[in-house]
PDB file of C-alpha atoms in Angstrom:
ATOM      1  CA  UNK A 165      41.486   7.139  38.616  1.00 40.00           C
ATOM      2  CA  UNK A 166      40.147   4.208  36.343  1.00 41.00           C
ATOM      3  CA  UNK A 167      36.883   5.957  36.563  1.00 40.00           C
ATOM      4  CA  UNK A 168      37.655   9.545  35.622  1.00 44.00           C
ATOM      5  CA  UNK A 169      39.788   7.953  32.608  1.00 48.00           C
ATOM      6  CA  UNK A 170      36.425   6.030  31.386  1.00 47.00           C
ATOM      7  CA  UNK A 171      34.680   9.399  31.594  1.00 52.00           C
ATOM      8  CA  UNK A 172      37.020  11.106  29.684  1.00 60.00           C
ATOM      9  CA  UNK A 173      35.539   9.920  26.301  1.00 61.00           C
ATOM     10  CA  UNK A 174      31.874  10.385  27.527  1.00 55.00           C
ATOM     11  CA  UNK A 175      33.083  13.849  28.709  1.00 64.00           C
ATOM     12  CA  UNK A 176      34.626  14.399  24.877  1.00 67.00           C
ATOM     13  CA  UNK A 177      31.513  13.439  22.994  1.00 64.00           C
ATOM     14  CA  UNK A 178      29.167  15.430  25.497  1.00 62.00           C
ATOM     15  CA  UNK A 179      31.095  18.560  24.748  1.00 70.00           C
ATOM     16  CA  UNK A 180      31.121  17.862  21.037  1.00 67.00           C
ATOM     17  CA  UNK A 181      27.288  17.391  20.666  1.00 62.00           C
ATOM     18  CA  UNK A 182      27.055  20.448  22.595  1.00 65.00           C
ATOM     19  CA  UNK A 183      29.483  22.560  20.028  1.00 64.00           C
ATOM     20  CA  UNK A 184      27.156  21.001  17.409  1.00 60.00           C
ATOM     21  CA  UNK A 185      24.069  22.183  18.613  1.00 60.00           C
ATOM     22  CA  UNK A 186      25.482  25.959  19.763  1.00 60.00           C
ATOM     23  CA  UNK A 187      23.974  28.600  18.143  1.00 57.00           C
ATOM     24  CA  UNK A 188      26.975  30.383  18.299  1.00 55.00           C
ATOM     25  CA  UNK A 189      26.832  33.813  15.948  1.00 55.00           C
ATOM     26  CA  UNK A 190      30.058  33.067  13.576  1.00 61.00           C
ATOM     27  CA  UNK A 191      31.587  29.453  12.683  1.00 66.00           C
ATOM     28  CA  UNK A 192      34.690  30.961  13.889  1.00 66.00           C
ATOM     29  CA  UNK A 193      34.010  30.312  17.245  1.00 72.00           C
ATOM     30  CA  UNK A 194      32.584  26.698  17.066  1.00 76.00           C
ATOM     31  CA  UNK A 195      36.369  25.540  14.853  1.00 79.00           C
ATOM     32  CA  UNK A 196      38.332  27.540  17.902  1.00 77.00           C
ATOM     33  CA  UNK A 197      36.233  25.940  20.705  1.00 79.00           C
ATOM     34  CA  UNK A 198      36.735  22.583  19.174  1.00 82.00           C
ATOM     35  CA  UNK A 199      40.705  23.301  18.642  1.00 83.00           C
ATOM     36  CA  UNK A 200      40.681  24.410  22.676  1.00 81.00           C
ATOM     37  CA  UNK A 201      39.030  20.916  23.429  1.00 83.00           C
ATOM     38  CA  UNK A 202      41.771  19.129  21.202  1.00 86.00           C
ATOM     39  CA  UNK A 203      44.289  21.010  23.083  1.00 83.00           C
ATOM     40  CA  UNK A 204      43.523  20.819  26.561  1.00 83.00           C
ATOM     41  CA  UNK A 205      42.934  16.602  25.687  1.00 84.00           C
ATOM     42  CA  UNK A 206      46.489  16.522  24.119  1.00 84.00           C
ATOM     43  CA  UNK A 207      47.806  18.488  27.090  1.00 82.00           C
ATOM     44  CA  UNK A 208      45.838  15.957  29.271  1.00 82.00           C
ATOM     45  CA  UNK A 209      47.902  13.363  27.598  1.00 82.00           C
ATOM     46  CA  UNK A 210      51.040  14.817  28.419  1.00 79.00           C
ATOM     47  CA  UNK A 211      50.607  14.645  32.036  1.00 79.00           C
ATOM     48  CA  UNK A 212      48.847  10.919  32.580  1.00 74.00           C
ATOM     49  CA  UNK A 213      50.515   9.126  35.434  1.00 70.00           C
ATOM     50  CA  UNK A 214      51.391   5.677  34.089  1.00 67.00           C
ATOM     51  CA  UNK A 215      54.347   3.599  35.733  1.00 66.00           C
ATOM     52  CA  UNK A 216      54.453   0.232  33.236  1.00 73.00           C
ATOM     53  CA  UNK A 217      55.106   0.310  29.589  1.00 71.00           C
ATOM     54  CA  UNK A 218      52.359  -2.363  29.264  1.00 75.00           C
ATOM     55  CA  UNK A 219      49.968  -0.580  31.519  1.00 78.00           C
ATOM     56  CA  UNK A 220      46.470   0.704  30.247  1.00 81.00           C
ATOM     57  CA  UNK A 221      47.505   4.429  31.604  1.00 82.00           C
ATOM     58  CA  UNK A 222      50.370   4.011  28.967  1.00 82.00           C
ATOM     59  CA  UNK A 223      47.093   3.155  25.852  1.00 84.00           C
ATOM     60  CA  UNK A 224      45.355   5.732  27.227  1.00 84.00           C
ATOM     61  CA  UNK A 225      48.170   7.802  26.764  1.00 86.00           C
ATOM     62  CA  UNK A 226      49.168   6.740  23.252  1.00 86.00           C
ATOM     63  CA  UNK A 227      46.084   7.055  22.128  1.00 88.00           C
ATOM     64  CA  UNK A 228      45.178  10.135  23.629  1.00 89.00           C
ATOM     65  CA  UNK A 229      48.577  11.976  21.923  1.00 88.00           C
ATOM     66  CA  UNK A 230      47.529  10.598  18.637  1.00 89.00           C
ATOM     67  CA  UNK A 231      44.327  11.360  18.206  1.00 91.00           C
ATOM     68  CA  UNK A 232      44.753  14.885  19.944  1.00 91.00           C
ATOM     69  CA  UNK A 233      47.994  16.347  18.867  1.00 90.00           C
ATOM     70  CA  UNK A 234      46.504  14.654  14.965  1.00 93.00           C
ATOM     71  CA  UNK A 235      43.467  16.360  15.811  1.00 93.00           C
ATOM     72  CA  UNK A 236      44.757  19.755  16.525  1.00 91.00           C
ATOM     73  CA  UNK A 237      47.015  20.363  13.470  1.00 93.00           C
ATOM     74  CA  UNK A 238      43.928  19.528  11.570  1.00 95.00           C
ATOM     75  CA  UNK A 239      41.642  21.809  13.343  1.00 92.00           C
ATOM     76  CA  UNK A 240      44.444  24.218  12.773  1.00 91.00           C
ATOM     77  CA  UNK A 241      44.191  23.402   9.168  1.00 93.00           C
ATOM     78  CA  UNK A 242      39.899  24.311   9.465  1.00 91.00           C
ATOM     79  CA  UNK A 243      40.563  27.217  11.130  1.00 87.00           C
ATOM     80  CA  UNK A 244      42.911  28.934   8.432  1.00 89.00           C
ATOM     81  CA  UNK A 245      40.391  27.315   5.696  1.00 89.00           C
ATOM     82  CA  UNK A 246      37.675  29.267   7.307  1.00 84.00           C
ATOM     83  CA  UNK A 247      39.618  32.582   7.735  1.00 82.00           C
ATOM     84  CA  UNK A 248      40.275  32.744   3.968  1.00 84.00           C
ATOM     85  CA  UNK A 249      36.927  31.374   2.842  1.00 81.00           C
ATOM     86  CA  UNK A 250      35.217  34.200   5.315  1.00 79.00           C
ATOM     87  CA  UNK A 251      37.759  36.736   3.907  1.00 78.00           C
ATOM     88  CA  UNK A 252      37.845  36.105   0.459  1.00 78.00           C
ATOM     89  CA  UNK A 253      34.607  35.328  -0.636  1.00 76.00           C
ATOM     90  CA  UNK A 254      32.635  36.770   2.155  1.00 68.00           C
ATOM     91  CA  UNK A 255      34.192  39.873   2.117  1.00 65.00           C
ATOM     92  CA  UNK A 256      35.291  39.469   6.069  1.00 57.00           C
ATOM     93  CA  UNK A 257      31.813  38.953   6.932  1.00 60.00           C
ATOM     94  CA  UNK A 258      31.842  35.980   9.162  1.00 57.00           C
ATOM     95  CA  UNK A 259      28.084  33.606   8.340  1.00 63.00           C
ATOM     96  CA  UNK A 260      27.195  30.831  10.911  1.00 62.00           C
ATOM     97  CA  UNK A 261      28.511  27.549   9.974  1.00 68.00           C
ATOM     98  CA  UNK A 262      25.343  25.224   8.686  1.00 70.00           C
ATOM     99  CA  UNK A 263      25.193  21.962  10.005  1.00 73.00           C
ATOM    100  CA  UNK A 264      26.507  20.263   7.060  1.00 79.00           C
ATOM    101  CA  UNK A 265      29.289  22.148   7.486  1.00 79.00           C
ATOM    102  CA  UNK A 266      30.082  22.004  10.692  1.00 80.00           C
ATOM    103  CA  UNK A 267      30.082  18.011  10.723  1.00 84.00           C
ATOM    104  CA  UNK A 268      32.518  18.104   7.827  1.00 88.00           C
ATOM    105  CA  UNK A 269      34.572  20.037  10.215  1.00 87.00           C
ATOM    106  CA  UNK A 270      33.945  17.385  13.458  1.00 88.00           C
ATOM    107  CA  UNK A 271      34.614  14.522  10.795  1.00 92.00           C
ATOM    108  CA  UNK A 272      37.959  16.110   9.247  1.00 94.00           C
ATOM    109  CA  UNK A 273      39.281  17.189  12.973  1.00 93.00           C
ATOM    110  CA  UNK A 274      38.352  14.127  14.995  1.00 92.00           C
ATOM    111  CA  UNK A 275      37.201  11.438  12.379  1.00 92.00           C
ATOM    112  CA  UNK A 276      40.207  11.344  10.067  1.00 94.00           C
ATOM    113  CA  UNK A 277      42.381  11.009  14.008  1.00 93.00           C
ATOM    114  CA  UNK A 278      39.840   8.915  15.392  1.00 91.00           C
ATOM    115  CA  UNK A 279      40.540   6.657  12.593  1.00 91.00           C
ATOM    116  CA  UNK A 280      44.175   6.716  12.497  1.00 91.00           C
ATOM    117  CA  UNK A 281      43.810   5.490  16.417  1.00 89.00           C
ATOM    118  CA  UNK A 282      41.346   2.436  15.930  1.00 89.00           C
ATOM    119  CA  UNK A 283      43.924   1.478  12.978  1.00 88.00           C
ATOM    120  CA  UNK A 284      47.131   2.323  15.183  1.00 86.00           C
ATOM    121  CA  UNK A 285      44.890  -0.032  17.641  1.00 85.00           C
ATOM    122  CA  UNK A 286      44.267  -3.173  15.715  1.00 87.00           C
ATOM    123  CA  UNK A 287      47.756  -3.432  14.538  1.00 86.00           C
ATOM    124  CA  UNK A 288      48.979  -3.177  18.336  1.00 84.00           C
ATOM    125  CA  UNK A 289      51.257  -0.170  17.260  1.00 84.00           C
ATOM    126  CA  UNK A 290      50.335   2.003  20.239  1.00 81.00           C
ATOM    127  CA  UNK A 291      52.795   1.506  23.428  1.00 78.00           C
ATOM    128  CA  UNK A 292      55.899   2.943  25.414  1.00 78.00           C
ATOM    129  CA  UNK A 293      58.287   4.460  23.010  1.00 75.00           C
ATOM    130  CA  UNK A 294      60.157   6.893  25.588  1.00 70.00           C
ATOM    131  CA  UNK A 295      59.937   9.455  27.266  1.00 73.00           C
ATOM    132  CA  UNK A 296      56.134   8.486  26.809  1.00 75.00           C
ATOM    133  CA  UNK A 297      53.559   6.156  25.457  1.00 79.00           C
ATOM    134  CA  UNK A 298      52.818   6.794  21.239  1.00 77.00           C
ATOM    135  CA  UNK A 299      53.031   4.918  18.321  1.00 78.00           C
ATOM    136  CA  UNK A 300      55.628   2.315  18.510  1.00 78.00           C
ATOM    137  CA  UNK A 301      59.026   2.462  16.992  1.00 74.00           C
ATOM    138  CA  UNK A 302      59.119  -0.757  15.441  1.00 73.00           C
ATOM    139  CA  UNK A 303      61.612  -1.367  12.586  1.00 68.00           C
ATOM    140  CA  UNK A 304      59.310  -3.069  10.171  1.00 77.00           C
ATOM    141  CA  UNK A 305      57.228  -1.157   7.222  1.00 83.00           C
ATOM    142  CA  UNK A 306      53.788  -1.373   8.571  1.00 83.00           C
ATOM    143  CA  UNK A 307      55.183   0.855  11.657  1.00 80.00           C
ATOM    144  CA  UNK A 308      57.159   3.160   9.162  1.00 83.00           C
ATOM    145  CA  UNK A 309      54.360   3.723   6.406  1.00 86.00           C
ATOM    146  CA  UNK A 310      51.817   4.769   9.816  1.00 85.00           C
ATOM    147  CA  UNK A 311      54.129   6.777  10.673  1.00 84.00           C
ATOM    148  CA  UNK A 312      54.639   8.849   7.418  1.00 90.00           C
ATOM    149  CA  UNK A 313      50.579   8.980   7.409  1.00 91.00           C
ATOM    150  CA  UNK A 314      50.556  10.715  10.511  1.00 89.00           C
ATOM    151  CA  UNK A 315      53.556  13.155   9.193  1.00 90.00           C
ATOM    152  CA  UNK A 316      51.771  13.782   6.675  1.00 94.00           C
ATOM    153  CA  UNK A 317      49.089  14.911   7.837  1.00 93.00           C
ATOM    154  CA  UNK A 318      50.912  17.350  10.037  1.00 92.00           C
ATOM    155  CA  UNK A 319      53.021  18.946   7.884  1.00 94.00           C
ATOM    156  CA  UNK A 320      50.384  19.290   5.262  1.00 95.00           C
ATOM    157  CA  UNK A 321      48.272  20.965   7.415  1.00 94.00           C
ATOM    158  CA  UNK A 322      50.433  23.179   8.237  1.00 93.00           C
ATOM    159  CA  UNK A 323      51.722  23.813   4.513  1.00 95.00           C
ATOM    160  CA  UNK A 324      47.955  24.524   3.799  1.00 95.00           C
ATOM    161  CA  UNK A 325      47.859  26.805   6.685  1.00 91.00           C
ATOM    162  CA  UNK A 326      50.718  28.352   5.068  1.00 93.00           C
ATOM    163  CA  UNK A 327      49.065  28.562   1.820  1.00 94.00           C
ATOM    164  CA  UNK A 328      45.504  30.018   3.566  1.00 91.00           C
ATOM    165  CA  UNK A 329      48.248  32.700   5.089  1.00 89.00           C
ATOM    166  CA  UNK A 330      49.417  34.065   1.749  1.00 91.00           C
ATOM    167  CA  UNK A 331      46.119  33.854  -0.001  1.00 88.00           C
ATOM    168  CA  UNK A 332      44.616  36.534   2.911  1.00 84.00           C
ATOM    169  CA  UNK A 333      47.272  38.598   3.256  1.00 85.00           C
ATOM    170  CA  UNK A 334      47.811  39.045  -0.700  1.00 85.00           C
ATOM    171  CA  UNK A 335      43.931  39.906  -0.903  1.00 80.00           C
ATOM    172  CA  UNK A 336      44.030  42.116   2.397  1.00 76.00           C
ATOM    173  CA  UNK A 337      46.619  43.954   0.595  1.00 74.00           C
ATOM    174  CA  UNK A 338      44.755  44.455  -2.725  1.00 70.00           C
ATOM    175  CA  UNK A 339      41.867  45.797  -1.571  1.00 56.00           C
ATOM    176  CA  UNK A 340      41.350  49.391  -1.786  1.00 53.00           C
TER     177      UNK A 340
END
């Protein structure tokens, strides 16, 4: 078990270099790959076996959730940016994604969570807060300005998701 937990992160970043370098014909592909590797990670996280609150499967856990379910609200986010920049200024003609931007994308859907984990790390706010291991529900302001960070990067993804919806339907309904 301790192994195939270590190889978990080798396994992530061996898939991700791999995305990077696919020549894959649209850049819709590459941001919905990358969302199906956040999921099945955050759905990985769900399941972990751990039996102490102090354990290491209970970290792995935390910090699996964080950066995952973070990660996929995000990628979310990419995904509906895409859509409407593909739709509305490439006339629905999907283009590759250059390199450029397709790091942009890697750093907004697993560097801005990626962060938010090493910080949620050295402040020793990851650990059991039932039913599972997340961020700690500690009663001080350090714990309860993290946590609005996190919200808010959730919900505003999804507001901006909400916003990318509109903006594509109002133009798929103006066209002739």
């Amino acid at each position: 078990l301790g192994l195939g937990i270590i190889s978990l992160p080798i396994l992530f970043l061996a898939i991700i270099l791999l995305i990077y370098n696919i020549n894959a014909k649209t850049g819709k592909y590459k941001l919905i790959l990358l969302l199906i590797i956040s999921t099945f990670f955050c759905t990985l996280s769900y399941i972990l076996p751990w039996k102490e609150p102090k354990s290491t499967l209970c970290s792995i856990q935390g910090n699996l959730m964080l950066m995952f379910e973070t990660s996929q609200y995000l990628l979310s986010m990419l995904v509906g940016y895409h859509t409407r920049f593909v739709i509305l200024f490439n006339k629905g003609s999907d283009t590759r994604i250059n390199k450029v931007h397709l790091f942009t994308y890697i750093f907004v859907g697993y560097g801005i969570p990626l962060i938010l984990v090493i910080i949620a790390n050295l402040t020793k706010m990851i650990g059991y807060c039932s039913p599972w291991c997340w961020i700690l529900d500690r009663n001080n302001e350090l714990s309860h300005a993290y946590r609005v960070i996190v919200y808010l990067i959730m919900i505003g993804s999804q507001v901006l998701n909400i916003f990318f919806s509109i903006s594509i339907f109002r133009n798929l309904n103006h066209d002739p």
